PDB file of C-alpha atoms in Angstrom:
ATOM      1  CA  UNK A 229       5.699  15.627  12.401  1.00  0.00           C
ATOM      2  CA  UNK A 230       6.984  12.069  12.505  1.00  0.00           C
ATOM      3  CA  UNK A 231       4.849   9.234  13.805  1.00  0.00           C
ATOM      4  CA  UNK A 232       7.063   6.604  15.453  1.00  0.00           C
ATOM      5  CA  UNK A 233       6.012   3.295  16.958  1.00  0.00           C
ATOM      6  CA  UNK A 234       7.688   0.088  18.061  1.00  0.00           C
ATOM      7  CA  UNK A 235       6.470  -3.413  17.255  1.00  0.00           C
ATOM      8  CA  UNK A 236       7.523  -7.044  17.240  1.00  0.00           C
ATOM      9  CA  UNK A 237       7.144  -9.590  14.464  1.00  0.00           C
ATOM     10  CA  UNK A 238       4.098 -11.573  15.538  1.00  0.00           C
ATOM     11  CA  UNK A 239       2.113 -14.408  14.021  1.00  0.00           C
ATOM     12  CA  UNK A 240      -0.359 -12.182  12.148  1.00  0.00           C
ATOM     13  CA  UNK A 241       2.395 -10.386  10.178  1.00  0.00           C
ATOM     14  CA  UNK A 242       4.905 -13.209   9.674  1.00  0.00           C
ATOM     15  CA  UNK A 243       5.335 -15.472   6.663  1.00  0.00           C
ATOM     16  CA  UNK A 244       5.864 -19.221   6.361  1.00  0.00           C
ATOM     17  CA  UNK A 245       9.576 -18.724   7.108  1.00  0.00           C
ATOM     18  CA  UNK A 246       8.787 -16.787  10.340  1.00  0.00           C
ATOM     19  CA  UNK A 247       9.983 -13.453   8.922  1.00  0.00           C
ATOM     20  CA  UNK A 248       8.056 -10.205   8.625  1.00  0.00           C
ATOM     21  CA  UNK A 249       5.978 -10.903   5.524  1.00  0.00           C
ATOM     22  CA  UNK A 250       5.298  -8.737   2.489  1.00  0.00           C
ATOM     23  CA  UNK A 251       1.656  -8.632   3.583  1.00  0.00           C
ATOM     24  CA  UNK A 252       2.853  -7.715   7.081  1.00  0.00           C
ATOM     25  CA  UNK A 253       4.901  -4.832   5.688  1.00  0.00           C
ATOM     26  CA  UNK A 254       1.948  -3.485   3.700  1.00  0.00           C
ATOM     27  CA  UNK A 255      -0.310  -3.833   6.757  1.00  0.00           C
ATOM     28  CA  UNK A 256       2.255  -2.069   8.929  1.00  0.00           C
ATOM     29  CA  UNK A 257       2.617   0.720   6.361  1.00  0.00           C
ATOM     30  CA  UNK A 258      -1.142   1.175   6.021  1.00  0.00           C
ATOM     31  CA  UNK A 259      -1.549   1.389   9.805  1.00  0.00           C
ATOM     32  CA  UNK A 260       1.309   3.892  10.095  1.00  0.00           C
ATOM     33  CA  UNK A 261      -0.144   6.135   7.372  1.00  0.00           C
ATOM     34  CA  UNK A 262      -3.625   6.185   8.901  1.00  0.00           C
ATOM     35  CA  UNK A 263      -2.240   6.763  12.400  1.00  0.00           C
ATOM     36  CA  UNK A 264      -0.143   9.680  11.137  1.00  0.00           C
ATOM     37  CA  UNK A 265      -3.177  11.240   9.447  1.00  0.00           C
ATOM     38  CA  UNK A 266      -5.090  10.881  12.720  1.00  0.00           C
ATOM     39  CA  UNK A 267      -2.287  12.700  14.571  1.00  0.00           C
ATOM     40  CA  UNK A 268      -2.422  15.457  11.963  1.00  0.00           C
ATOM     41  CA  UNK A 269      -6.144  15.892  12.702  1.00  0.00           C
ATOM     42  CA  UNK A 270      -7.214  14.693   9.279  1.00  0.00           C
ATOM     43  CA  UNK A 271      -7.810  10.975   9.613  1.00  0.00           C
ATOM     44  CA  UNK A 272     -10.819   9.446   7.870  1.00  0.00           C
ATOM     45  CA  UNK A 273     -13.262   9.881  10.790  1.00  0.00           C
ATOM     46  CA  UNK A 274     -12.376  13.604  10.892  1.00  0.00           C
ATOM     47  CA  UNK A 275     -12.455  13.891   7.089  1.00  0.00           C
ATOM     48  CA  UNK A 276     -15.924  12.348   6.968  1.00  0.00           C
ATOM     49  CA  UNK A 277     -17.264  14.647   9.676  1.00  0.00           C
ATOM     50  CA  UNK A 278     -15.757  17.917   8.471  1.00  0.00           C
ATOM     51  CA  UNK A 279     -15.505  17.483   4.703  1.00  0.00           C
ATOM     52  CA  UNK A 280     -17.657  14.458   3.831  1.00  0.00           C
ATOM     53  CA  UNK A 281     -14.523  12.975   2.301  1.00  0.00           C
ATOM     54  CA  UNK A 282     -12.163  10.027   2.736  1.00  0.00           C
ATOM     55  CA  UNK A 283      -8.521   9.402   1.939  1.00  0.00           C
ATOM     56  CA  UNK A 284      -7.841   6.947  -0.874  1.00  0.00           C
ATOM     57  CA  UNK A 285      -4.499   5.300  -1.578  1.00  0.00           C
ATOM     58  CA  UNK A 286      -3.589   5.864  -5.229  1.00  0.00           C
ATOM     59  CA  UNK A 287      -0.109   4.294  -5.283  1.00  0.00           C
ATOM     60  CA  UNK A 288       2.133   2.411  -2.888  1.00  0.00           C
ATOM     61  CA  UNK A 289       5.707   1.369  -3.669  1.00  0.00           C
ATOM     62  CA  UNK A 290       7.727  -0.648  -1.183  1.00  0.00           C
ATOM     63  CA  UNK A 291      11.387  -1.655  -1.206  1.00  0.00           C
ATOM     64  CA  UNK A 292      12.464  -4.662   0.842  1.00  0.00           C
ATOM     65  CA  UNK A 293      16.077  -4.726   2.014  1.00  0.00           C
ATOM     66  CA  UNK A 294      16.534  -7.073   4.991  1.00  0.00           C
ATOM     67  CA  UNK A 295      14.500  -9.652   6.881  1.00  0.00           C
ATOM     68  CA  UNK A 296      13.182  -9.175  10.400  1.00  0.00           C
ATOM     69  CA  UNK A 297      12.632 -12.434  12.231  1.00  0.00           C
ATOM     70  CA  UNK A 298       9.927 -13.780  14.512  1.00  0.00           C
ATOM     71  CA  UNK A 299       9.803 -12.001  17.866  1.00  0.00           C
ATOM     72  CA  UNK A 300      12.320  -9.332  16.880  1.00  0.00           C
ATOM     73  CA  UNK A 301      11.562  -5.695  17.578  1.00  0.00           C
ATOM     74  CA  UNK A 302      11.336  -3.134  14.812  1.00  0.00           C
ATOM     75  CA  UNK A 303      10.630   0.573  14.595  1.00  0.00           C
ATOM     76  CA  UNK A 304       8.170   2.165  12.181  1.00  0.00           C
ATOM     77  CA  UNK A 305       8.478   5.847  11.250  1.00  0.00           C
ATOM     78  CA  UNK A 306       5.904   7.638   9.088  1.00  0.00           C
ATOM     79  CA  UNK A 307       6.025  11.214   7.816  1.00  0.00           C
ATOM     80  CA  UNK A 308       4.699  13.381   5.006  1.00  0.00           C
ATOM     81  CA  UNK A 309       7.258  13.618   2.199  1.00  0.00           C
ATOM     82  CA  UNK A 310       5.353  15.760  -0.334  1.00  0.00           C
ATOM     83  CA  UNK A 311       2.088  17.578  -0.962  1.00  0.00           C
ATOM     84  CA  UNK A 312       0.630  18.721  -4.294  1.00  0.00           C
ATOM     85  CA  UNK A 313      -2.704  20.385  -5.012  1.00  0.00           C
ATOM     86  CA  UNK A 314      -4.334  16.932  -5.141  1.00  0.00           C
ATOM     87  CA  UNK A 315      -2.017  14.376  -3.511  1.00  0.00           C
ATOM     88  CA  UNK A 316      -0.299  13.821  -0.200  1.00  0.00           C
ATOM     89  CA  UNK A 317       2.581  11.330  -0.010  1.00  0.00           C
ATOM     90  CA  UNK A 318       3.662   9.560   3.167  1.00  0.00           C
ATOM     91  CA  UNK A 319       6.985   7.743   3.530  1.00  0.00           C
ATOM     92  CA  UNK A 320       7.262   4.866   5.984  1.00  0.00           C
ATOM     93  CA  UNK A 321      10.538   3.305   7.125  1.00  0.00           C
ATOM     94  CA  UNK A 322      10.854  -0.022   8.925  1.00  0.00           C
ATOM     95  CA  UNK A 323      14.109  -0.558  10.848  1.00  0.00           C
ATOM     96  CA  UNK A 324      15.273  -3.461  12.990  1.00  0.00           C
ATOM     97  CA  UNK A 325      16.453  -3.165  16.581  1.00  0.00           C
ATOM     98  CA  UNK A 326      19.950  -2.189  15.365  1.00  0.00           C
ATOM     99  CA  UNK A 327      18.553   0.686  13.315  1.00  0.00           C
ATOM    100  CA  UNK A 328      19.173  -1.058   9.977  1.00  0.00           C
ATOM    101  CA  UNK A 329      16.675  -0.124   7.263  1.00  0.00           C
ATOM    102  CA  UNK A 330      14.720  -3.261   6.348  1.00  0.00           C
ATOM    103  CA  UNK A 331      11.827  -1.849   4.323  1.00  0.00           C
ATOM    104  CA  UNK A 332      10.785   1.516   2.954  1.00  0.00           C
ATOM    105  CA  UNK A 333       7.504   2.547   1.396  1.00  0.00           C
ATOM    106  CA  UNK A 334       5.995   5.593  -0.229  1.00  0.00           C
ATOM    107  CA  UNK A 335       2.218   5.911  -0.269  1.00  0.00           C
ATOM    108  CA  UNK A 336       0.446   8.464  -2.439  1.00  0.00           C
ATOM    109  CA  UNK A 337      -3.040   9.445  -1.292  1.00  0.00           C
ATOM    110  CA  UNK A 338      -5.834  11.761  -2.384  1.00  0.00           C
ATOM    111  CA  UNK A 339      -9.000  12.981  -0.666  1.00  0.00           C
ATOM    112  CA  UNK A 340     -12.247  11.926  -2.335  1.00  0.00           C
ATOM    113  CA  UNK A 341     -15.309  14.102  -1.728  1.00  0.00           C
ATOM    114  CA  UNK A 342     -18.245  11.757  -1.220  1.00  0.00           C
ATOM    115  CA  UNK A 343     -20.993  14.134  -2.370  1.00  0.00           C
ATOM    116  CA  UNK A 344     -19.698  14.833  -5.870  1.00  0.00           C
ATOM    117  CA  UNK A 345     -17.303  11.832  -5.919  1.00  0.00           C
ATOM    118  CA  UNK A 346     -14.508  14.149  -7.006  1.00  0.00           C
ATOM    119  CA  UNK A 347     -10.943  14.636  -5.759  1.00  0.00           C
ATOM    120  CA  UNK A 348     -10.623  17.553  -3.345  1.00  0.00           C
ATOM    121  CA  UNK A 349      -8.009  20.270  -3.616  1.00  0.00           C
ATOM    122  CA  UNK A 350      -5.920  19.680  -0.523  1.00  0.00           C
ATOM    123  CA  UNK A 351      -5.621  23.392   0.171  1.00  0.00           C
ATOM    124  CA  UNK A 352      -9.299  23.308   1.190  1.00  0.00           C
ATOM    125  CA  UNK A 353      -8.398  21.076   4.169  1.00  0.00           C
ATOM    126  CA  UNK A 354      -7.505  23.314   7.114  1.00  0.00           C
ATOM    127  CA  UNK A 355      -5.017  20.906   8.735  1.00  0.00           C
ATOM    128  CA  UNK A 356      -2.902  20.785   5.545  1.00  0.00           C
ATOM    129  CA  UNK A 357      -1.505  24.243   6.312  1.00  0.00           C
ATOM    130  CA  UNK A 358       0.208  22.946   9.466  1.00  0.00           C
ATOM    131  CA  UNK A 359       1.838  19.880   7.900  1.00  0.00           C
ATOM    132  CA  UNK A 360       5.629  19.808   7.907  1.00  0.00           C
ATOM    133  CA  UNK A 361       7.286  18.174   4.883  1.00  0.00           C
ATOM    134  CA  UNK A 362      10.107  15.877   5.976  1.00  0.00           C
ATOM    135  CA  UNK A 363      13.138  14.768   3.968  1.00  0.00           C
ATOM    136  CA  UNK A 364      12.928  11.179   2.633  1.00  0.00           C
ATOM    137  CA  UNK A 365      15.296   8.675   4.255  1.00  0.00           C
ATOM    138  CA  UNK A 366      16.137   6.909   0.991  1.00  0.00           C
ATOM    139  CA  UNK A 367      15.469   7.156  -2.744  1.00  0.00           C
ATOM    140  CA  UNK A 368      12.165   5.705  -3.866  1.00  0.00           C
ATOM    141  CA  UNK A 369      10.369   6.643  -7.076  1.00  0.00           C
ATOM    142  CA  UNK A 370       7.062   5.472  -8.442  1.00  0.00           C
ATOM    143  CA  UNK A 371       7.528   3.477 -11.641  1.00  0.00           C
ATOM    144  CA  UNK A 372       6.067   4.401 -15.014  1.00  0.00           C
ATOM    145  CA  UNK A 373       5.144   0.840 -15.854  1.00  0.00           C
ATOM    146  CA  UNK A 374       2.041   0.025 -17.820  1.00  0.00           C
ATOM    147  CA  UNK A 375       0.683  -3.412 -18.401  1.00  0.00           C
ATOM    148  CA  UNK A 376      -2.169  -5.230 -20.050  1.00  0.00           C
ATOM    149  CA  UNK A 377      -1.513  -8.892 -19.246  1.00  0.00           C
ATOM    150  CA  UNK A 378      -3.769 -11.322 -21.077  1.00  0.00           C
ATOM    151  CA  UNK A 379      -3.010 -14.553 -19.176  1.00  0.00           C
ATOM    152  CA  UNK A 380      -5.737 -15.137 -16.625  1.00  0.00           C
ATOM    153  CA  UNK A 381      -4.363 -16.817 -13.494  1.00  0.00           C
ATOM    154  CA  UNK A 382      -7.099 -16.413 -10.890  1.00  0.00           C
ATOM    155  CA  UNK A 383     -10.534 -15.103  -9.995  1.00  0.00           C
ATOM    156  CA  UNK A 384     -11.377 -13.726  -6.565  1.00  0.00           C
ATOM    157  CA  UNK A 385     -14.722 -12.897  -4.987  1.00  0.00           C
ATOM    158  CA  UNK A 386     -14.483  -9.946  -2.631  1.00  0.00           C
ATOM    159  CA  UNK A 387     -15.845 -11.120   0.718  1.00  0.00           C
ATOM    160  CA  UNK A 388     -17.072  -9.276   3.780  1.00  0.00           C
ATOM    161  CA  UNK A 389     -13.703  -9.575   5.564  1.00  0.00           C
ATOM    162  CA  UNK A 390     -11.959  -7.846   2.655  1.00  0.00           C
ATOM    163  CA  UNK A 391     -13.977  -4.647   3.239  1.00  0.00           C
ATOM    164  CA  UNK A 392     -12.783  -1.742   5.399  1.00  0.00           C
ATOM    165  CA  UNK A 393     -14.420   1.296   7.016  1.00  0.00           C
ATOM    166  CA  UNK A 394     -14.708   3.038   3.642  1.00  0.00           C
ATOM    167  CA  UNK A 395     -16.979   0.170   2.512  1.00  0.00           C
ATOM    168  CA  UNK A 396     -14.593  -0.863  -0.259  1.00  0.00           C
ATOM    169  CA  UNK A 397     -11.881  -3.502  -0.606  1.00  0.00           C
ATOM    170  CA  UNK A 398      -9.013  -2.719   1.736  1.00  0.00           C
ATOM    171  CA  UNK A 399      -5.722  -1.753   0.069  1.00  0.00           C
ATOM    172  CA  UNK A 400      -3.767  -4.620   1.637  1.00  0.00           C
ATOM    173  CA  UNK A 401      -6.258  -7.202   0.364  1.00  0.00           C
ATOM    174  CA  UNK A 402      -5.184  -6.540  -3.221  1.00  0.00           C
ATOM    175  CA  UNK A 403      -1.601  -7.437  -2.273  1.00  0.00           C
ATOM    176  CA  UNK A 404      -2.935 -10.680  -0.804  1.00  0.00           C
ATOM    177  CA  UNK A 405      -4.937 -11.445  -3.962  1.00  0.00           C
ATOM    178  CA  UNK A 406      -1.776 -10.963  -6.042  1.00  0.00           C
ATOM    179  CA  UNK A 407       0.698 -12.853  -3.842  1.00  0.00           C
ATOM    180  CA  UNK A 408      -1.624 -15.842  -3.599  1.00  0.00           C
ATOM    181  CA  UNK A 409      -0.615 -16.567  -7.195  1.00  0.00           C
ATOM    182  CA  UNK A 410       2.848 -17.633  -5.971  1.00  0.00           C
ATOM    183  CA  UNK A 411       3.728 -20.825  -4.148  1.00  0.00           C
ATOM    184  CA  UNK A 412       5.740 -20.718  -0.928  1.00  0.00           C
ATOM    185  CA  UNK A 413       8.673 -22.288  -2.792  1.00  0.00           C
ATOM    186  CA  UNK A 414       8.548 -19.621  -5.507  1.00  0.00           C
ATOM    187  CA  UNK A 415       8.726 -16.872  -2.901  1.00  0.00           C
ATOM    188  CA  UNK A 416      11.638 -18.675  -1.167  1.00  0.00           C
ATOM    189  CA  UNK A 417      13.540 -19.116  -4.430  1.00  0.00           C
ATOM    190  CA  UNK A 418      12.892 -15.580  -5.705  1.00  0.00           C
ATOM    191  CA  UNK A 419      12.343 -13.206  -2.783  1.00  0.00           C
ATOM    192  CA  UNK A 420      10.462 -10.045  -3.637  1.00  0.00           C
ATOM    193  CA  UNK A 421      12.711  -6.983  -3.448  1.00  0.00           C
ATOM    194  CA  UNK A 422      10.283  -4.330  -4.654  1.00  0.00           C
ATOM    195  CA  UNK A 423       6.548  -4.071  -5.271  1.00  0.00           C
ATOM    196  CA  UNK A 424       4.286  -1.270  -6.455  1.00  0.00           C
ATOM    197  CA  UNK A 425       0.508  -1.204  -6.394  1.00  0.00           C
ATOM    198  CA  UNK A 426      -1.575   1.293  -8.381  1.00  0.00           C
ATOM    199  CA  UNK A 427      -5.133   1.645  -7.165  1.00  0.00           C
ATOM    200  CA  UNK A 428      -7.194   2.663 -10.207  1.00  0.00           C
ATOM    201  CA  UNK A 429     -10.776   2.029  -9.132  1.00  0.00           C
ATOM    202  CA  UNK A 430     -12.595   0.760  -6.081  1.00  0.00           C
ATOM    203  CA  UNK A 431     -14.177  -2.672  -5.674  1.00  0.00           C
ATOM    204  CA  UNK A 432     -16.852  -3.800  -3.270  1.00  0.00           C
ATOM    205  CA  UNK A 433     -18.323  -6.801  -1.465  1.00  0.00           C
ATOM    206  CA  UNK A 434     -19.310  -9.661  -3.806  1.00  0.00           C
ATOM    207  CA  UNK A 435     -17.426  -8.197  -6.780  1.00  0.00           C
ATOM    208  CA  UNK A 436     -15.667 -10.855  -8.863  1.00  0.00           C
ATOM    209  CA  UNK A 437     -12.101  -9.805  -9.687  1.00  0.00           C
ATOM    210  CA  UNK A 438     -10.149 -11.420 -12.516  1.00  0.00           C
ATOM    211  CA  UNK A 439      -6.380 -11.609 -12.037  1.00  0.00           C
ATOM    212  CA  UNK A 440      -4.091 -11.427 -15.078  1.00  0.00           C
ATOM    213  CA  UNK A 441      -0.327 -11.942 -15.019  1.00  0.00           C
ATOM    214  CA  UNK A 442       2.568 -11.167 -17.350  1.00  0.00           C
ATOM    215  CA  UNK A 443       6.041 -12.587 -16.615  1.00  0.00           C
ATOM    216  CA  UNK A 444       9.225 -10.783 -17.613  1.00  0.00           C
ATOM    217  CA  UNK A 445      12.894 -11.480 -16.853  1.00  0.00           C
ATOM    218  CA  UNK A 446      13.142  -9.975 -13.396  1.00  0.00           C
ATOM    219  CA  UNK A 447       9.590  -8.904 -12.706  1.00  0.00           C
ATOM    220  CA  UNK A 448       5.945  -9.876 -12.958  1.00  0.00           C
ATOM    221  CA  UNK A 449       3.096  -7.549 -13.878  1.00  0.00           C
ATOM    222  CA  UNK A 450      -0.449  -8.025 -12.629  1.00  0.00           C
ATOM    223  CA  UNK A 451      -3.794  -6.556 -13.586  1.00  0.00           C
ATOM    224  CA  UNK A 452      -6.978  -7.014 -11.568  1.00  0.00           C
ATOM    225  CA  UNK A 453     -10.251  -6.221 -13.305  1.00  0.00           C
ATOM    226  CA  UNK A 454     -13.931  -6.190 -12.460  1.00  0.00           C
ATOM    227  CA  UNK A 455     -15.667  -6.808 -15.767  1.00  0.00           C
ATOM    228  CA  UNK A 456     -14.311  -4.210 -18.186  1.00  0.00           C
ATOM    229  CA  UNK A 457     -13.031  -1.936 -15.392  1.00  0.00           C
ATOM    230  CA  UNK A 458      -9.368  -1.977 -14.342  1.00  0.00           C
ATOM    231  CA  UNK A 459      -9.130  -2.034 -10.531  1.00  0.00           C
ATOM    232  CA  UNK A 460      -5.437  -2.495  -9.704  1.00  0.00           C
ATOM    233  CA  UNK A 461      -2.128  -2.737 -11.544  1.00  0.00           C
ATOM    234  CA  UNK A 462       0.949  -4.131  -9.854  1.00  0.00           C
ATOM    235  CA  UNK A 463       4.669  -4.533 -10.531  1.00  0.00           C
ATOM    236  CA  UNK A 464       6.600  -7.172  -8.578  1.00  0.00           C
ATOM    237  CA  UNK A 465      10.411  -7.121  -8.833  1.00  0.00           C
ATOM    238  CA  UNK A 466      12.726  -9.935  -7.768  1.00  0.00           C
TER     239      UNK A 466
END
């Protein structure tokens, strides 16, 4: 099954240059993934009711190819690209009105059982047996980067508006926390062409996150921690 929807670049998902923003792409991807899971009869409300479980994003890598401008239409297509015993990956393409690929993302998810707080074997979810695996539209591979940056660049308190229905910090909010360490001019001068987020642990309302950054020739590495616990690692390529 492919979930397809049509949108326009609006104020809530545009950047300072009136293009579809990186945050807007991650928000669009997150919405497409959750809507697809709903269509497959295993969205989070269903997972909570039937299995006392929720889907967690574990990794998300996005490639950015072309800009989409204010008011322009674009098409979002989401589909399952792979399933293992513990993970389900969803690919999401974003194409402009001419059908040109402008962004592409792969999201890896797992199902967390809330009673034992352990990852479920996906074969125990009835709806998994009906899922059709679709062929990816382009090459995208999760990186094997590791990082332990030591330069502290920011601290962030997780507020009530950063929390989603799973009562933890929403996946997109981490992207916002990271990108807020760039100025508008820096993002103009060095547009982001690829970004990967690894979600290592959850954070919650009123947690204080420390943001560390490490700069390399064509990429920046970020680490977000809560005390001595790593929460998120991120690779930003220019």
